[in-house]
CSV table of C-alpha atoms and ligand atoms in Angstrom, one decimal:
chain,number,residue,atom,x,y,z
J,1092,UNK,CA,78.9,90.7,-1.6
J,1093,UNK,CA,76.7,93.4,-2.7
J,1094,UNK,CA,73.5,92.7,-4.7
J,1095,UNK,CA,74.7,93.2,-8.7
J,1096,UNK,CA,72.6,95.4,-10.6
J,1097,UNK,CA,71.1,94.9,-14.2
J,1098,UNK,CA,69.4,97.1,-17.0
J,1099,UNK,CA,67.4,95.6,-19.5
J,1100,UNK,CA,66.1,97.2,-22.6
J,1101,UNK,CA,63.4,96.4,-24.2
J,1102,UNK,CA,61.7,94.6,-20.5
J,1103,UNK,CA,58.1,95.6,-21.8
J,1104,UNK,CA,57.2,92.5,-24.3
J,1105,UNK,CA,58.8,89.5,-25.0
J,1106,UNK,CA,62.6,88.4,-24.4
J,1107,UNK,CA,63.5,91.5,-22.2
J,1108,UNK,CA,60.5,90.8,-20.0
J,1109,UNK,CA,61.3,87.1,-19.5
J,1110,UNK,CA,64.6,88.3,-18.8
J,1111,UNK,CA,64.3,91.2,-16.2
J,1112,UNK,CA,62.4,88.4,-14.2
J,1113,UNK,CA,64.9,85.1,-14.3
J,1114,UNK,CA,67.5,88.3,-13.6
J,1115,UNK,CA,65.6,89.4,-10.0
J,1116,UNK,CA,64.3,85.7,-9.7
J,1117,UNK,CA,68.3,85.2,-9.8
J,1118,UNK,CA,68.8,87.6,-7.3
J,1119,UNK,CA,69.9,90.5,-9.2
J,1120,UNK,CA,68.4,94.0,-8.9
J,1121,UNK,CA,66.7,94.7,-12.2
J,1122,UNK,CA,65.7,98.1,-13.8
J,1123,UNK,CA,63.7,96.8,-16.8
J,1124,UNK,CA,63.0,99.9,-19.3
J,1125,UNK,CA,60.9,100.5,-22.3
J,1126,UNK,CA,58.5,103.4,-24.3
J,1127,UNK,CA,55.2,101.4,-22.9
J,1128,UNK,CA,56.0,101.6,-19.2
J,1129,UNK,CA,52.2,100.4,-18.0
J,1130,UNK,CA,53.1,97.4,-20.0
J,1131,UNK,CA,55.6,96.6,-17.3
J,1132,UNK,CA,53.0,96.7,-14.3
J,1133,UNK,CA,53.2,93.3,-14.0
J,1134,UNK,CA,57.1,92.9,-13.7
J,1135,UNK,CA,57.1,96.2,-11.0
J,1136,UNK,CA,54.8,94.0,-9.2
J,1137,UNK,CA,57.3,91.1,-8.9
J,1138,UNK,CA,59.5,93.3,-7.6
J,1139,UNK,CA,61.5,94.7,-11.2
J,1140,UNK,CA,61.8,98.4,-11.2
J,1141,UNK,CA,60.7,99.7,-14.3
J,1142,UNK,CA,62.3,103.0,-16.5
J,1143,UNK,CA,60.9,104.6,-19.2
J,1144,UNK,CA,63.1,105.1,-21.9
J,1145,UNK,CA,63.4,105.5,-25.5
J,1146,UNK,CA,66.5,103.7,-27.1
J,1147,UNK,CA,66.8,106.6,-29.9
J,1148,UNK,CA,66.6,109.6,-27.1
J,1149,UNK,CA,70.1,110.1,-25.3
J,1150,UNK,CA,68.3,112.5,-23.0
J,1151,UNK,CA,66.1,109.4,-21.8
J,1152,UNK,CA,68.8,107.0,-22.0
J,1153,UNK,CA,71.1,109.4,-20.2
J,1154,UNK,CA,68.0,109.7,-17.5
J,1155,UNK,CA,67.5,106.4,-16.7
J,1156,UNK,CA,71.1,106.0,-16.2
J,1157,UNK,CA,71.3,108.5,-13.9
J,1158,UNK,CA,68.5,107.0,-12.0
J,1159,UNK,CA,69.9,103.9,-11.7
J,1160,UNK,CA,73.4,105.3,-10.8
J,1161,UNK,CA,71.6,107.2,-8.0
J,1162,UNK,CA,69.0,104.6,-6.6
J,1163,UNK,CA,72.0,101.6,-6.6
J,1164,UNK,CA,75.3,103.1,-7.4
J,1165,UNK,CA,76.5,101.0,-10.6
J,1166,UNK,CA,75.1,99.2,-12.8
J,1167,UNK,CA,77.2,95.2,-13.0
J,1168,UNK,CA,74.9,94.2,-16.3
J,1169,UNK,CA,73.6,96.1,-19.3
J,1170,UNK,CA,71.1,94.2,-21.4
J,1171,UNK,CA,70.9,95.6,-25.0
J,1172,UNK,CA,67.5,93.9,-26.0
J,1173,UNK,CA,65.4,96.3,-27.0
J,1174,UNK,CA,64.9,96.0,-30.9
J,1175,UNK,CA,62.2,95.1,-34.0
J,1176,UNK,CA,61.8,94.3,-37.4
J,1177,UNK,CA,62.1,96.5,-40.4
J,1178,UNK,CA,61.3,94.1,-43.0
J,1179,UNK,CA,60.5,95.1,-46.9
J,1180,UNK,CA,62.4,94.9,-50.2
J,1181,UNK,CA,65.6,97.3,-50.4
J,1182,UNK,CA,64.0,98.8,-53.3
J,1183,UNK,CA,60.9,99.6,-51.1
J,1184,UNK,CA,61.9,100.6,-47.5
J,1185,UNK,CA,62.4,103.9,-47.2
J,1186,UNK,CA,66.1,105.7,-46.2
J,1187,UNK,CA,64.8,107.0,-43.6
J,1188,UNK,CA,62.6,103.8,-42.2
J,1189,UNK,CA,66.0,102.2,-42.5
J,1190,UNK,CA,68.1,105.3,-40.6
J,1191,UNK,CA,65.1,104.3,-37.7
J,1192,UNK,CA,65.9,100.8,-37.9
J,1193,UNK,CA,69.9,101.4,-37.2
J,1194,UNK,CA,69.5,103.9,-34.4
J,1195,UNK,CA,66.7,101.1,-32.3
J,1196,UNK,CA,68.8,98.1,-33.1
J,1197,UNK,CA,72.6,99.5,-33.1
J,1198,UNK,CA,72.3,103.2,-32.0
J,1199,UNK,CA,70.5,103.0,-29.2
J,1200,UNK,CA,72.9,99.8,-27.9
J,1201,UNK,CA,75.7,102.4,-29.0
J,1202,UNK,CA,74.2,104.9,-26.7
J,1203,UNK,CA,73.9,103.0,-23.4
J,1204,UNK,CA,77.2,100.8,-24.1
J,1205,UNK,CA,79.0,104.4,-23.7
J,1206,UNK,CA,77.0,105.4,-20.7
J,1207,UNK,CA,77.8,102.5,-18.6
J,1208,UNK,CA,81.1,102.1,-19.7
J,1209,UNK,CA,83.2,104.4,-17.6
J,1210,UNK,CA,81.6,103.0,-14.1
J,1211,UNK,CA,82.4,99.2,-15.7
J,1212,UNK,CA,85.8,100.7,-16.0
J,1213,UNK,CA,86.4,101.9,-12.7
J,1214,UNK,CA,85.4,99.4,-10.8
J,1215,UNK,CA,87.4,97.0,-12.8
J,1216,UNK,CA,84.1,94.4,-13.6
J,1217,UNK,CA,80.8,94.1,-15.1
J,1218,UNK,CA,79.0,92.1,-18.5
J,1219,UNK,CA,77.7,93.4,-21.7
J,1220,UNK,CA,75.0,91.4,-23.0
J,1221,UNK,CA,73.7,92.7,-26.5
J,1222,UNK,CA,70.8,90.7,-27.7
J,1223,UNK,CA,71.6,90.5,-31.8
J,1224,UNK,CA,69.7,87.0,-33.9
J,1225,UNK,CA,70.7,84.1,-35.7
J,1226,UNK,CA,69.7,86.6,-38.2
J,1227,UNK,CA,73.5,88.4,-37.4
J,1228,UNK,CA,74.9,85.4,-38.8
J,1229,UNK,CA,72.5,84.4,-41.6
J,1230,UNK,CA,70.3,86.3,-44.3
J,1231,UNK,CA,67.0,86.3,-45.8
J,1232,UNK,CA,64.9,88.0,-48.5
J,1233,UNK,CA,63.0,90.9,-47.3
J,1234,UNK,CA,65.0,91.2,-44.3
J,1235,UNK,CA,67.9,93.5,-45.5
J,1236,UNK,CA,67.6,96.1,-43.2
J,1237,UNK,CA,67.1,93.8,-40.1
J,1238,UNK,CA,69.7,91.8,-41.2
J,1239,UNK,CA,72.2,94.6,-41.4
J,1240,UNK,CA,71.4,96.1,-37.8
J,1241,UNK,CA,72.0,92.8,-36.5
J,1242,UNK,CA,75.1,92.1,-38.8
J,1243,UNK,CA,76.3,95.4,-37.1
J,1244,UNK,CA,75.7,94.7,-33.5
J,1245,UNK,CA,77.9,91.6,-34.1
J,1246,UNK,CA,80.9,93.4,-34.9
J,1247,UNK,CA,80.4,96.1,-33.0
J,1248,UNK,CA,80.0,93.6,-30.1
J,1249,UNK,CA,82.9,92.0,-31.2
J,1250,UNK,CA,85.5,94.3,-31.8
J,1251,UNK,CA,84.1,96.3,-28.0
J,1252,UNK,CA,85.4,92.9,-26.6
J,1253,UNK,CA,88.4,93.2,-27.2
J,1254,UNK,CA,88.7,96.7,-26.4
J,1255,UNK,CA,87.2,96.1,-22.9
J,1256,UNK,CA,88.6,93.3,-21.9
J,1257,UNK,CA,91.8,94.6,-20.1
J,1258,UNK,CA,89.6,96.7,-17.8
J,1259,UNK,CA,88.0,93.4,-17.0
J,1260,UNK,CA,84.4,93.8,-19.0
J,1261,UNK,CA,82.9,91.1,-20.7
J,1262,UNK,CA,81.2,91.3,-24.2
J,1263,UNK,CA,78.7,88.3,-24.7
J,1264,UNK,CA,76.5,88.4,-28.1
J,1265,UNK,CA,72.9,86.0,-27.4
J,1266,UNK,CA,71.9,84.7,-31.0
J,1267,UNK,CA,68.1,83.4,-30.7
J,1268,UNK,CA,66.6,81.5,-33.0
J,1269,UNK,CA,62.8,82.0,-33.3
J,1270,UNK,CA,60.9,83.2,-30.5
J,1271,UNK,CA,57.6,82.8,-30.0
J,1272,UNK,CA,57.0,87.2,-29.0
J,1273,UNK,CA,55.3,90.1,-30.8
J,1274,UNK,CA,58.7,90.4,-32.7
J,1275,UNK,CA,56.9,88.1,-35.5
J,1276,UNK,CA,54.1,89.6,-35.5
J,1277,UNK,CA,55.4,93.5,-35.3
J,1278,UNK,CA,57.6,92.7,-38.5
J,1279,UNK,CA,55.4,90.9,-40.4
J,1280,UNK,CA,53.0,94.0,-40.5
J,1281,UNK,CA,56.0,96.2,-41.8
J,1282,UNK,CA,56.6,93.7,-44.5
J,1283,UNK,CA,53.4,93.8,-46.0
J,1284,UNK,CA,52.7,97.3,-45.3
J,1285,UNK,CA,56.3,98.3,-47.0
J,1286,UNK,CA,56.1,95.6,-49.8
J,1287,UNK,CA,53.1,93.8,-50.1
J,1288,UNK,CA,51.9,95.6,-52.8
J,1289,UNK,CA,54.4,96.1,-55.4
J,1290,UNK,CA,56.9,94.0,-57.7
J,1291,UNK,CA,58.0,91.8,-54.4
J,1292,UNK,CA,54.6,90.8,-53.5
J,1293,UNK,CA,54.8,87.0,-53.5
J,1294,UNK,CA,57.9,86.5,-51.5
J,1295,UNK,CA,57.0,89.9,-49.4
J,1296,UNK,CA,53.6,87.3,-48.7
J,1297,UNK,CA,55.1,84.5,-48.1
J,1298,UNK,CA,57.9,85.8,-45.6
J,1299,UNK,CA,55.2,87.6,-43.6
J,1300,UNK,CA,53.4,84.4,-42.8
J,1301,UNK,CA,56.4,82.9,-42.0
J,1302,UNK,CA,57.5,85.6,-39.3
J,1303,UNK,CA,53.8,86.2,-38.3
J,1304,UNK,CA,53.6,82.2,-37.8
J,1305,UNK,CA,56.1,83.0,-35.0
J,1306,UNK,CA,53.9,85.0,-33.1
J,1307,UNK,CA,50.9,82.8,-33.1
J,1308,UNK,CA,50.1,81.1,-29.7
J,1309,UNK,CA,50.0,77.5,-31.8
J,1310,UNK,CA,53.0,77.8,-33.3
J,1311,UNK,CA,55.2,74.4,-33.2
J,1312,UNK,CA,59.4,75.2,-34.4
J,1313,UNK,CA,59.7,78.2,-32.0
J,1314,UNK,CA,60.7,78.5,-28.9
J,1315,UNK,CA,59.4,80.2,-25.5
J,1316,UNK,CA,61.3,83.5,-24.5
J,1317,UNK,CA,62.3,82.0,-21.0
J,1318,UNK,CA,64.9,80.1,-23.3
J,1319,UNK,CA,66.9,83.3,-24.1
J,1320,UNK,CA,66.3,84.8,-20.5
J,1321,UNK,CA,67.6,81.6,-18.9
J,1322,UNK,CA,71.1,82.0,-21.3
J,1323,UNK,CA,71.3,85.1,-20.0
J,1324,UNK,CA,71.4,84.6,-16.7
J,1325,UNK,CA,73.5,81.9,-17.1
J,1326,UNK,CA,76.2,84.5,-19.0
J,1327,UNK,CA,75.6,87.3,-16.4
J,1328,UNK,CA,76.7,84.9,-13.8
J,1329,UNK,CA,79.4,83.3,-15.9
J,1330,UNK,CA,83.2,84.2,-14.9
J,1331,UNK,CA,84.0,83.6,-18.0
J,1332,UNK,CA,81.0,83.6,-20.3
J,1333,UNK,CA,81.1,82.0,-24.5
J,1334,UNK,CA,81.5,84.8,-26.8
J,1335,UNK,CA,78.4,83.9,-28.5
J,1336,UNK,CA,75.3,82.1,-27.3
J,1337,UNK,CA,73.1,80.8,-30.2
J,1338,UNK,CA,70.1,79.6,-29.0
J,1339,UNK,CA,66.1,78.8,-29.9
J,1340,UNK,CA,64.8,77.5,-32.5
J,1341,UNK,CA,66.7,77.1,-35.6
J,1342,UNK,CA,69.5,79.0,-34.3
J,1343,UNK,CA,72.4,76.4,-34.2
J,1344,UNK,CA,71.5,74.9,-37.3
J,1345,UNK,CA,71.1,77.6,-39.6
J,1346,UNK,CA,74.0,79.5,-38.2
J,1347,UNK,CA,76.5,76.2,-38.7
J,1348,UNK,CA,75.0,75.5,-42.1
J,1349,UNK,CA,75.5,79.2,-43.4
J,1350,UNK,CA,78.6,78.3,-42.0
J,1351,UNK,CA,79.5,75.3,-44.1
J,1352,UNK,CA,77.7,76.0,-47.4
J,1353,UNK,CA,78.8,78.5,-50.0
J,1354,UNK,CA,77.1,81.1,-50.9
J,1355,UNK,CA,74.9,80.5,-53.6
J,1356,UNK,CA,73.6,76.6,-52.3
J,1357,UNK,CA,73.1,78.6,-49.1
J,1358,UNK,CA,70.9,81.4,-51.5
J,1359,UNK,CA,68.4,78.2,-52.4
J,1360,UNK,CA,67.9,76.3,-49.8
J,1361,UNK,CA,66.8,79.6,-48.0
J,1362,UNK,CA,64.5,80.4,-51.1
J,1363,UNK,CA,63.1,77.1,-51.2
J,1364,UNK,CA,62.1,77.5,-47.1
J,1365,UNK,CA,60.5,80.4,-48.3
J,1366,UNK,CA,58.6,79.3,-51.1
J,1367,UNK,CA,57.7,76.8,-49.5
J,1368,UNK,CA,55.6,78.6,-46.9
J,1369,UNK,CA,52.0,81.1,-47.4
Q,363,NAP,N1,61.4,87.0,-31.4
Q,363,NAP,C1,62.3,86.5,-32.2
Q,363,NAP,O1,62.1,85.5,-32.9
Q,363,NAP,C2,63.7,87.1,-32.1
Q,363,NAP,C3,64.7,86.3,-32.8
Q,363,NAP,C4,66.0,86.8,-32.8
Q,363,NAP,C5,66.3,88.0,-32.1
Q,363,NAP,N2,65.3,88.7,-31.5
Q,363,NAP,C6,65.6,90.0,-30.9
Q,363,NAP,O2,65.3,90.0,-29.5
Q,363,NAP,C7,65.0,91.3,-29.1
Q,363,NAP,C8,63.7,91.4,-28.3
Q,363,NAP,O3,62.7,91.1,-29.2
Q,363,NAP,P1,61.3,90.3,-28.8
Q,363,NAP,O4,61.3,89.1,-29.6
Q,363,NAP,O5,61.2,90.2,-27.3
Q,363,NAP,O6,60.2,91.3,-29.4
Q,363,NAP,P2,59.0,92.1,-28.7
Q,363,NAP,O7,58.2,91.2,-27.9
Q,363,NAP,O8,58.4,92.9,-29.9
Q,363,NAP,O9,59.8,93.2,-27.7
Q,363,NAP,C9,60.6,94.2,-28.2
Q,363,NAP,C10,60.9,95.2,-27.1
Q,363,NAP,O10,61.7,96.2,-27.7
Q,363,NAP,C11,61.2,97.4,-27.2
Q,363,NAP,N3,61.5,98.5,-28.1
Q,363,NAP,C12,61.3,98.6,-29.4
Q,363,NAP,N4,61.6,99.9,-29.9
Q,363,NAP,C13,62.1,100.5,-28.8
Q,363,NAP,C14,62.6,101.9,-28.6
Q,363,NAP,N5,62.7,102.8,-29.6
Q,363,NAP,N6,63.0,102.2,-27.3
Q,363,NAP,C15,62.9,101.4,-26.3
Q,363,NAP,N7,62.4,100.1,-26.4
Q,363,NAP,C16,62.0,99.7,-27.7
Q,363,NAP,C17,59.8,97.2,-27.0
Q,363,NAP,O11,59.3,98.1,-25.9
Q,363,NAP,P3,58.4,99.4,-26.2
Q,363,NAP,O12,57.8,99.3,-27.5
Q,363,NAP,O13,57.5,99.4,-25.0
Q,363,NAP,O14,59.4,100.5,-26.1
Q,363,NAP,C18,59.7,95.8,-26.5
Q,363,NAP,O15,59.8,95.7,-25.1
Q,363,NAP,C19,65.1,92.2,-30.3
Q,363,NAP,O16,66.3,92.9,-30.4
Q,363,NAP,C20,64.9,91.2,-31.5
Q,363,NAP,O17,65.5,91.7,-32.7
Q,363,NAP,C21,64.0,88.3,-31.5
């Protein structure tokens, strides 16, 4: 059987770096793409060919696509991992900070889902893998925008299951927990510089230690990024990969407790996590 091939956003930091390797250490051929393509030296070393492309350009997705398509004729995996942080008050972030957030987190997914689709379709196969959070399933303050991209991706993901699934696509949605990865660190400094000023300043504090803590090399309650790239192997290969994969730190838990609590005992034992952190 020929080798399958898989594209993964985002392969430059983090998750989609850890990823792009377990997928060639699997035996896949990986294009791992990304804005900062010297940061993915390394990986081209080990044998991942790297892209440069920027999720919220069409003509660079649309490139990269092509380059793929031409080098190794299909493309059996998309990974939609590529993503950050927009964290601040509702009241504070910007429309247009929050437009930027949606076309990184959702758009750009968007954009590649429909580029890859009609060779899925043709040759009858192939696996969707859209990185979203346990932060798709669960809320916190200062994360409104984040929350919603994610939010988004899950239905998206969702209802494009069911829509590919008689041509023989699967759709699988990865929940992580927390990751120990810039993502922390990257969101933390939108938070403060967004909100850490004005009338949300204590709780815009607090929550930036909390998601710059998950950056730090120290950090104990998070978990390594070879977690989530070993999941996604696992659902790449899968014949019949879960729906959902929540995984990490935290991820199960909070996700089955948002689950079972209502709304507002859900609303304070959140708070009180937060308050009780900076
Ligand atoms: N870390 C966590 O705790 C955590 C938890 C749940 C979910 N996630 C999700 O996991 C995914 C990966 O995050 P990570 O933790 O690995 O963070 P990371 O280390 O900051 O990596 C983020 C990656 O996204 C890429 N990216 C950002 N904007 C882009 C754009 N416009 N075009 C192309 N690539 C772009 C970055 O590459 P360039 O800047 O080089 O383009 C980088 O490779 C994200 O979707 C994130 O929301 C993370």
């Amino acid at each position: 059987m020929a080798q399958q091939v898989a594209l993964v956003t985002g392969a430059s930091s983090g998750i989609g770096a850890q990823t792009a390797r377990a997928l060639h250490d699997a035996g896949f051929v990986v294009y791992g793409a990304a804005r900062r393509v010297e940061r993915m030296n390394e990986l081209a070393r080990t044998g991942v060919r790297t892209l440069s492309m920027d999720v919220t350009d069409e003509a660079s997705l649309r490139g990269g696509v092509d380059r793929v398509l031409a080098e190794s004729g299909r493309i059996d995996v998309l990974v939609n991992n590529a993503g950050y942080g927009s964290y601040g008050a509702v009241e504070d972030v910007p429309l247009a900070e929050a437009r930027a957030q949606f076309d990184v987190n959702v758009f750009g997914a968007a954009a590649l889902i429909r580029l890859v689709l009609p060779g899925m379709r043709e040759r009858r196969s192939g696996t969707i893998v859209n990185i979203s959070s346990m932060g798709g399933r669960i809320y916190t303050p200062m994360g409104a925008w984040y929350h919603a991209t994610k939010y988004a991706l899950e239905a998206l993901s969702d209802s494009l299951r069911l829509e590919v699934a008689p041509f023989g696509i699967r759709v699988v949605i990865i929940e992580p927990g927390a990751i120990r990865t810039e993502w922390g660190q990257i969101a933390a400094d939108n938070l403060r510089s967004v909100s850490g000023d004005g009338a949300y300043h204590d709780v815009a504090e607090r929550t930036a230690t909390m998601l710059a803590g998950s950056s730090r090399p120290d950090a104990s309650m998070v978990s390594d990024p070879s977690v989530i790239a070993r999941t996604v192997v696992r659902a790449a290969k899968a014949r019949r990969p879960r729906t959902r994969y929540a995984v990490g730190a935290g991820a199960k838990p909070l996700i089955l407790t948002r689950k079972v609590l209502p709304d507002r005992v859900f609303d304070r034992l959140i708070t009180r996590v937060v308050a009780s952190r900076g």
